[in-house]
Structure formats: C-alpha cells, structure tokens
mmCIF file of C-alpha atoms in Angstrom:
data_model
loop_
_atom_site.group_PDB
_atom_site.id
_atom_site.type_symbol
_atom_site.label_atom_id
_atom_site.label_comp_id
_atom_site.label_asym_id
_atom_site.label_seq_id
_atom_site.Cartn_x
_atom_site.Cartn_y
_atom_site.Cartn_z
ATOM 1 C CA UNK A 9 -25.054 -49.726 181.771
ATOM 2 C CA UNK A 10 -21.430 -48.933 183.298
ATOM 3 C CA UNK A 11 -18.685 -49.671 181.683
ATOM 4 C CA UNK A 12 -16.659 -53.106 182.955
ATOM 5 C CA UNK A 13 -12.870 -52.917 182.568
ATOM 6 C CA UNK A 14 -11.617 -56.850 182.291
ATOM 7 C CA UNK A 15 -10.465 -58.238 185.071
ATOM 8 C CA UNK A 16 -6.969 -58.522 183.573
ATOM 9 C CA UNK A 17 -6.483 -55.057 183.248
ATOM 10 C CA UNK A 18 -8.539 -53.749 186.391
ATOM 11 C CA UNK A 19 -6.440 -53.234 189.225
ATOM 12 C CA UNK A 20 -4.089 -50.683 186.498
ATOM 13 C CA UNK A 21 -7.467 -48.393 185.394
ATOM 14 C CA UNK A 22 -8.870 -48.565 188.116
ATOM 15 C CA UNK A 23 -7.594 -45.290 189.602
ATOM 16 C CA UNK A 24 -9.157 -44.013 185.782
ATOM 17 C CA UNK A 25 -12.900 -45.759 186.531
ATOM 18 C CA UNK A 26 -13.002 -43.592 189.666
ATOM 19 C CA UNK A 27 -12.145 -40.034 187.788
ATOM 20 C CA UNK A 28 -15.025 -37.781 187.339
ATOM 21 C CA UNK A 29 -14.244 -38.002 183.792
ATOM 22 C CA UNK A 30 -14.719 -41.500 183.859
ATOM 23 C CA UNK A 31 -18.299 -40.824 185.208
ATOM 24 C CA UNK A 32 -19.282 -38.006 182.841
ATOM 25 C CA UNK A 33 -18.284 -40.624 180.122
ATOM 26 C CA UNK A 34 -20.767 -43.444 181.352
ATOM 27 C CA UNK A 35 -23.560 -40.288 181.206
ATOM 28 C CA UNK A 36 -22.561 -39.004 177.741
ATOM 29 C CA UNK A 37 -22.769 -43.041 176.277
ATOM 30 C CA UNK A 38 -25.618 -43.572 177.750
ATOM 31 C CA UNK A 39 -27.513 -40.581 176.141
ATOM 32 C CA UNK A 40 -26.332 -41.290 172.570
ATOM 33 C CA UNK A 41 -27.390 -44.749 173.025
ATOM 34 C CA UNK A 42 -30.717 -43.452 173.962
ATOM 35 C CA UNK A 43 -30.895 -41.842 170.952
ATOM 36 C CA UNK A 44 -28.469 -42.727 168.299
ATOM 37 C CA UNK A 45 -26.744 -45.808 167.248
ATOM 38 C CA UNK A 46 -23.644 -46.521 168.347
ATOM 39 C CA UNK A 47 -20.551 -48.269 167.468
ATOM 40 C CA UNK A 48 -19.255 -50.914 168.460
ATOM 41 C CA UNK A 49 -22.392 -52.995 170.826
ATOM 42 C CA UNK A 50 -22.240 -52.311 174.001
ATOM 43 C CA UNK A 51 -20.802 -55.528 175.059
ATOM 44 C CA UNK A 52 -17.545 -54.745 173.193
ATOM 45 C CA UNK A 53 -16.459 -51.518 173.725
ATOM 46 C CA UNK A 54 -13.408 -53.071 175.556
ATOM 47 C CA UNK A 55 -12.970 -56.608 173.381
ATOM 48 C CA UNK A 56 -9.543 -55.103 172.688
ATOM 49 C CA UNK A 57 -8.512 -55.481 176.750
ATOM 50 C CA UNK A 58 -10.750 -58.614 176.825
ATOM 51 C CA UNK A 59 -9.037 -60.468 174.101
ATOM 52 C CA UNK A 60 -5.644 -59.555 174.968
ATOM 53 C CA UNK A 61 -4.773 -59.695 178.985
ATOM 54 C CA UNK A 62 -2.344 -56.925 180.127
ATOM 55 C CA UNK A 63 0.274 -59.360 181.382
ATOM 56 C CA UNK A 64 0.177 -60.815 177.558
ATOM 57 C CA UNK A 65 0.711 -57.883 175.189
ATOM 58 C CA UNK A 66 3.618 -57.830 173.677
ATOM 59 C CA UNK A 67 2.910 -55.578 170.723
ATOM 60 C CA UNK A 68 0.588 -52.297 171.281
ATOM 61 C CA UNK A 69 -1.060 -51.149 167.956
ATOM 62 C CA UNK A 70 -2.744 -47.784 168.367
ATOM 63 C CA UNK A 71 -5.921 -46.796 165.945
ATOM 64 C CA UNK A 72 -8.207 -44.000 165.949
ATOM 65 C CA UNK A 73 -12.134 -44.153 166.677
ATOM 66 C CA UNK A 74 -13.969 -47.606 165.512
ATOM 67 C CA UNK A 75 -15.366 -48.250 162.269
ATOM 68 C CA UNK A 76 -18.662 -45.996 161.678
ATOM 69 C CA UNK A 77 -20.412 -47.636 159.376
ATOM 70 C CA UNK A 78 -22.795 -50.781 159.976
ATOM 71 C CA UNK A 79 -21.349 -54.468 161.466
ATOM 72 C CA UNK A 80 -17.920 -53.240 161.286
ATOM 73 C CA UNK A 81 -16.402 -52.303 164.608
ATOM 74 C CA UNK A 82 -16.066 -54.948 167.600
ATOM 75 C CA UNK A 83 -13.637 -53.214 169.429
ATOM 76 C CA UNK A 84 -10.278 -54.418 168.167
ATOM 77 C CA UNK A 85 -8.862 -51.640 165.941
ATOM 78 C CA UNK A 86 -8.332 -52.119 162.399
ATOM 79 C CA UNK A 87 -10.143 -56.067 162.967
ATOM 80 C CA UNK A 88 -13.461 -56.508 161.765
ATOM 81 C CA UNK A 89 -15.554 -59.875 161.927
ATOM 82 C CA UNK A 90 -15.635 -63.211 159.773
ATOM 83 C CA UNK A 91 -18.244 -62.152 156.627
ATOM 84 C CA UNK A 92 -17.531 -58.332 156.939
ATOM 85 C CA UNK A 93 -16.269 -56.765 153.971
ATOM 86 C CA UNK A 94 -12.481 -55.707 154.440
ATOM 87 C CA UNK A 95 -12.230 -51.745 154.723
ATOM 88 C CA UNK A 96 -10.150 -50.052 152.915
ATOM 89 C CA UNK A 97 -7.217 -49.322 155.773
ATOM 90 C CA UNK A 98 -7.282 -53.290 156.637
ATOM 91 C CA UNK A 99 -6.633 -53.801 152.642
ATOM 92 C CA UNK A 100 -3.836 -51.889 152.940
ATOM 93 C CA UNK A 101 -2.533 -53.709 155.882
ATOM 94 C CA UNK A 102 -3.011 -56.881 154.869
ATOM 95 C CA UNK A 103 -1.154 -56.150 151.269
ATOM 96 C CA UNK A 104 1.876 -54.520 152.840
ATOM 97 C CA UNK A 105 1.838 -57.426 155.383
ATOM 98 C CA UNK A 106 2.145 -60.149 152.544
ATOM 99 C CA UNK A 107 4.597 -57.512 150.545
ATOM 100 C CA UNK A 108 6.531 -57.375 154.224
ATOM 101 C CA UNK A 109 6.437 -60.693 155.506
ATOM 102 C CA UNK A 110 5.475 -63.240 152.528
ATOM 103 C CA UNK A 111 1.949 -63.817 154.439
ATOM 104 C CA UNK A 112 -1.400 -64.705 152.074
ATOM 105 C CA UNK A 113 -3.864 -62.187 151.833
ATOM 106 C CA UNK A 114 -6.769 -64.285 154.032
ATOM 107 C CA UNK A 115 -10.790 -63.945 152.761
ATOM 108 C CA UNK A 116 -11.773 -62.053 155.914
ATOM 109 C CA UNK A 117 -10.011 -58.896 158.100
ATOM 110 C CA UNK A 118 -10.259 -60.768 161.590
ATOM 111 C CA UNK A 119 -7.478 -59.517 163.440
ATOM 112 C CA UNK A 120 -8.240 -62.348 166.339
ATOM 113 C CA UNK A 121 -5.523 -64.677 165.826
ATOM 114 C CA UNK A 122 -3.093 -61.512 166.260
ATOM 115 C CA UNK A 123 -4.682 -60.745 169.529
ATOM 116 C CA UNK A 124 -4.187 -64.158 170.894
ATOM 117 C CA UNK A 125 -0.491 -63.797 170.803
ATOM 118 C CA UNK A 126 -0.704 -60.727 172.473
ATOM 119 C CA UNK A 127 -0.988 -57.903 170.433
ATOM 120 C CA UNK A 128 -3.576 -55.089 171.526
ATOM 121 C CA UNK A 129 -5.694 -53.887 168.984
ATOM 122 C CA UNK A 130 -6.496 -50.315 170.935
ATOM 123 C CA UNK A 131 -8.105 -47.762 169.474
ATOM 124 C CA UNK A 132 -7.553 -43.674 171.072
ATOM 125 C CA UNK A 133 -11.392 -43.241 170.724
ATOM 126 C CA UNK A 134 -13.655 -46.338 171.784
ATOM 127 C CA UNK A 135 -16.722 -45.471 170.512
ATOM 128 C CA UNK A 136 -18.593 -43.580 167.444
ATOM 129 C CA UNK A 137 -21.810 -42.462 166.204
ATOM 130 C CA UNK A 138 -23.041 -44.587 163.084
ATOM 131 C CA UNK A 139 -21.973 -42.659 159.966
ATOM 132 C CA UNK A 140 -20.753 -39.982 161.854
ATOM 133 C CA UNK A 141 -16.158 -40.122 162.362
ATOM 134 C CA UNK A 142 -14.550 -38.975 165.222
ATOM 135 C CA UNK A 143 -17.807 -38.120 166.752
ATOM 136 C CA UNK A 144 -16.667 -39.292 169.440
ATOM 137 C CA UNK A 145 -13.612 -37.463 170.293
ATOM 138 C CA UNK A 146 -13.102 -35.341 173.125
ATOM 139 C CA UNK A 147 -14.641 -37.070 175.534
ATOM 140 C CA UNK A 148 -13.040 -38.788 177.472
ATOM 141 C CA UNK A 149 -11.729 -41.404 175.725
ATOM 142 C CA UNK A 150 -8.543 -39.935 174.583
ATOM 143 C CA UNK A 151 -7.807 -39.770 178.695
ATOM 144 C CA UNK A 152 -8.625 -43.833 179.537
ATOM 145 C CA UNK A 153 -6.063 -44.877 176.742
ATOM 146 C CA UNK A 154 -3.510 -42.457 177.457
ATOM 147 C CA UNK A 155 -3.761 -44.709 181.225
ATOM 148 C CA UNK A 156 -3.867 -47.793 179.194
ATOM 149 C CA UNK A 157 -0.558 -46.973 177.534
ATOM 150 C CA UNK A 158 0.743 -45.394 180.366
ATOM 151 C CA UNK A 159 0.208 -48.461 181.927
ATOM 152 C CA UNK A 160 1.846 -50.569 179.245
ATOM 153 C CA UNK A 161 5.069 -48.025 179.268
ATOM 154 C CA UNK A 162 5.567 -48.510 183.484
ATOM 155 C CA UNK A 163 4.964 -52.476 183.430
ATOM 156 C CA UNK A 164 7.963 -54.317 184.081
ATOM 157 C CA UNK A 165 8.246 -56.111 181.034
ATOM 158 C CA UNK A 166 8.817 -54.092 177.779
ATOM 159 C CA UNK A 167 6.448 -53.677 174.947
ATOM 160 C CA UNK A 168 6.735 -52.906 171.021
ATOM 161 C CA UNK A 169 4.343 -50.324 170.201
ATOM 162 C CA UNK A 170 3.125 -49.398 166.672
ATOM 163 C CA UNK A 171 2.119 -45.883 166.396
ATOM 164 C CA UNK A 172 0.656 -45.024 162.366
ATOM 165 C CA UNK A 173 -0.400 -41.707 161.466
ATOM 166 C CA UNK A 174 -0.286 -38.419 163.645
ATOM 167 C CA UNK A 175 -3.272 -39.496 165.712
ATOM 168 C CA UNK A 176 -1.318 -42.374 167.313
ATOM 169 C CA UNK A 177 1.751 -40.584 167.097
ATOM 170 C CA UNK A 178 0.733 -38.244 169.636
ATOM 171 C CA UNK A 179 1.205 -40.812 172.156
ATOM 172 C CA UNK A 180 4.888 -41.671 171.493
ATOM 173 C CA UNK A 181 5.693 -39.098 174.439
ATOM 174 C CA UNK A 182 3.954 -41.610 177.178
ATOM 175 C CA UNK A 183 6.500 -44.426 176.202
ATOM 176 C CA UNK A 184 10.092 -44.598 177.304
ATOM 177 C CA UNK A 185 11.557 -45.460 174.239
ATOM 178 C CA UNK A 186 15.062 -46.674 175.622
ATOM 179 C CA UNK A 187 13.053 -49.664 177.854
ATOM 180 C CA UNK A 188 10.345 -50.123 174.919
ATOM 181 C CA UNK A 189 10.562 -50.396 171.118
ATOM 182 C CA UNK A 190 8.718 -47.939 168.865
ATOM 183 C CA UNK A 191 7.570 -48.244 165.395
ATOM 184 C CA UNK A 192 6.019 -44.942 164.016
ATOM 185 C CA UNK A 193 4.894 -44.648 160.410
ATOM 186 C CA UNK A 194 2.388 -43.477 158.181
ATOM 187 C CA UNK A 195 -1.261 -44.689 158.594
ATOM 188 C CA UNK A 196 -2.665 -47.412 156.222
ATOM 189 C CA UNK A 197 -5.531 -45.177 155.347
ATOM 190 C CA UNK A 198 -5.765 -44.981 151.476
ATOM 191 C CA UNK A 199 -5.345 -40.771 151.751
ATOM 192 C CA UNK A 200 -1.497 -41.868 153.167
ATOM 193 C CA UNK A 201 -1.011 -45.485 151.455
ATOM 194 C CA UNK A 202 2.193 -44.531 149.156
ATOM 195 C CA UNK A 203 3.877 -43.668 152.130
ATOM 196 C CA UNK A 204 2.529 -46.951 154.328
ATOM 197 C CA UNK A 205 3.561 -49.122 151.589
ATOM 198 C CA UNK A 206 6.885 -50.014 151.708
ATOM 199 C CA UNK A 207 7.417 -49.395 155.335
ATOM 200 C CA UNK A 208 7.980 -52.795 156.327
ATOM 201 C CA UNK A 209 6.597 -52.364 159.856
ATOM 202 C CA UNK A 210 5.445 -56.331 160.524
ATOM 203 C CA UNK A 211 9.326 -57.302 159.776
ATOM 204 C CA UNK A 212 10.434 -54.556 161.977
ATOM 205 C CA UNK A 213 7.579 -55.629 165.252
ATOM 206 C CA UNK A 214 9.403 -58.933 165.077
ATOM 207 C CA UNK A 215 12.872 -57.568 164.996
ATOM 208 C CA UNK A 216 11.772 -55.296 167.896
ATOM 209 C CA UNK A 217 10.612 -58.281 169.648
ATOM 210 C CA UNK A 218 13.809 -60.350 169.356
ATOM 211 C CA UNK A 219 15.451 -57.416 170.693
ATOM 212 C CA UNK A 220 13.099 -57.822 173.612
ATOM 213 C CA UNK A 221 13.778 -61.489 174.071
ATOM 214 C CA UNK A 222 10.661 -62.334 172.865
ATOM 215 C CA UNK A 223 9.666 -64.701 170.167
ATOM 216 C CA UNK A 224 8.746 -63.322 166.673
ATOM 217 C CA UNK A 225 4.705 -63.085 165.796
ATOM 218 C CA UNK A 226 3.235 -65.358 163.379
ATOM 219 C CA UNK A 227 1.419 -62.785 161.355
ATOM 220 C CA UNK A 228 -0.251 -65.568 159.040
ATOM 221 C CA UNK A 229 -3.808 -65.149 159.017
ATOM 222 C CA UNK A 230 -5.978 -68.417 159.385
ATOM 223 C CA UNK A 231 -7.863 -68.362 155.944
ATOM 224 C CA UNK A 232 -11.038 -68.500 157.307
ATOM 225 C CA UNK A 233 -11.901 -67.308 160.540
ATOM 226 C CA UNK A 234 -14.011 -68.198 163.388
ATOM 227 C CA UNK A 235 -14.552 -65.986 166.127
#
C-alpha cells in the first residue's frame, strides 16, 4: 500500500514522495509487513501530519522511532492511546510538566489535545519492528523528516521547536534559529531523567511562543481521553 502524505502537508513533500528513496521505502515497508509486525498500523504512520495541519503547528516536538512494543505507537511521538499503559518517557513528561507548569498528572498519555492546538508530535523514524528499537533506522525515514522540518524552518510563519536528546538534536542545524525559537534539552527517557527534570521546557515553549506573537499552549490534559 503507498504511503499517503495528508493533504495539508502535500504540496511541501511532495518533491520527497517522488525521490527514489521515497520509493525504495514503500518496497522495504512493504516486505517487513509481509513478514513481521510492524509499528504503528498502517493507517497511521503519518497521524502526526494528519492531526496537526502544516499551516497550524506552532510547536515542533521531535522523537525518535515509535513505541515497539504492542498497542503503543499511533504515530504521534511520545502519545499513546486512551487505556494504554503510560511508558516510562511519557511518565517523565507528564511529571516535569505538572512540576513545570502546575498541570495534573491525567489517567492516560494521549497527547491529542496537544496536537489540536498545533503542536506536531514527529518522530525522526516512522516506523519499527515489534520488539525490535531503532530497527528501523536508516532507511529512509531520517531523509522525509529532515523535509518535514525543513519545511517547517522556510514557512513564513515561525515555529518553536523542541529538540530532547542527541537524536533530535541533530536536527537543530535545519532551523534558523534567529526567525524560529529552539528548545534543546535532555530526553525524558529514564537513562537521562535527572537531567530532564528540572528543565522547565513547557514554561519555556510558551515563553517562546509569546515571543512569536502567539498565544501560550494550554498544556492541561483532559482527564480522560477520547480519541
């Protein structure tokens, strides 16, 4: 099955969807659906560019590859859906965001309500082998969101963009931070937690986007969530 960019963000990729890359890609996913299982469904590889239009982001936040193990990834990074058992990255998040912002730690880790008012859950890698991290990598993924941000960094209006651990950092040199805002830090993951803690990066999106002229995010989690 080819993969469908959303409308919103098709006439930027679609230079990308024509690269021979882009092709070799569609062949490679195909074969380790054929054989493997492989995260997330089909259907949501790109939820993150469905949910989020590319004339609405405000805020980009950059993760890795998708969750790996079973009913986790649905192709917003760090998100996962209503009844799924919070991984351990998300915990973090969600603890530094009520230590950050005064927000209640919500029952679930669906990051839906953040997409709505436009910030891009985007992960570097957009699909995974069950069980098997970063199996992924390499390619050709790492090449369609370098386009995505590159995209984000040449649109008119300016964009905050939230770049945790050295993965995402890597993509700091596609952004013009003068026109943009950038917020690098460490990653949530529990191996780097003591320095994520502490960081205050939800306070410091919503400075970034007053700066901007925009309005600040509400960060507040609904406490139960419906997709």
């Amino acid at each position: 099955m080819p993969l469908a960019v959303p409308q919103s963000w098709q006439d930027v990729l679609a230079a990308q969807t024509r690269e021979p890359y882009f092709a070799e890609l569609e062949r490679f996913l195909a074969a380790e659906r054929a054989e493997h299982r492989v995260f997330p469904p089909e259907g949501e590889v790109f939820a993150a560019l469905e949910a989020t239009a590319y004339r609405d982001v405000r805020v980009v936040v950059l993760g890795q590859d998708p969750y790996h193990d079973e009913g986790q990834a649905h192709g917003m990074c760090f998100s996962v859906r209503p009844g799924v058992k919070v991984p351990p990255s998300l915990r973090n998040m969600l603890k530094e965001l009520r230590d950050d912002v005064g927000c209640e730690v919500p029952g679930h880790g669906y990051l839906g309500a953040w997409a709505a008012q436009g910030v891009l859950l985007l992960n570097t890698v957009l699909t995974v082998r069950a069980h098997e991290p970063a199996s992924h990598k390499g390619r050709g993924w790492e090449r369609f969101t370098d386009a995505v941000v590159q995209a984000m960094a040449q649109r008119p209006e300016p964009a905050v963009f939230v770049l945790w651990g050295a993965h995402a950092k890597k993509k700091a040199a596609l952004i013009d931070p003068v026109r943009h805002r950038v917020i690098q830090g460490a990653h949530p993951s529990p191996l780097s937690a003591r320095l994520f803690f502490g960081s205050r990066p939800f306070s410091k999106v919503n400075a970034a986007l007053e700066e901007l002229g925009y309005a600040p995010l509400d960060w507040q989690l609904p406490a139960t969530a419906t997709l």
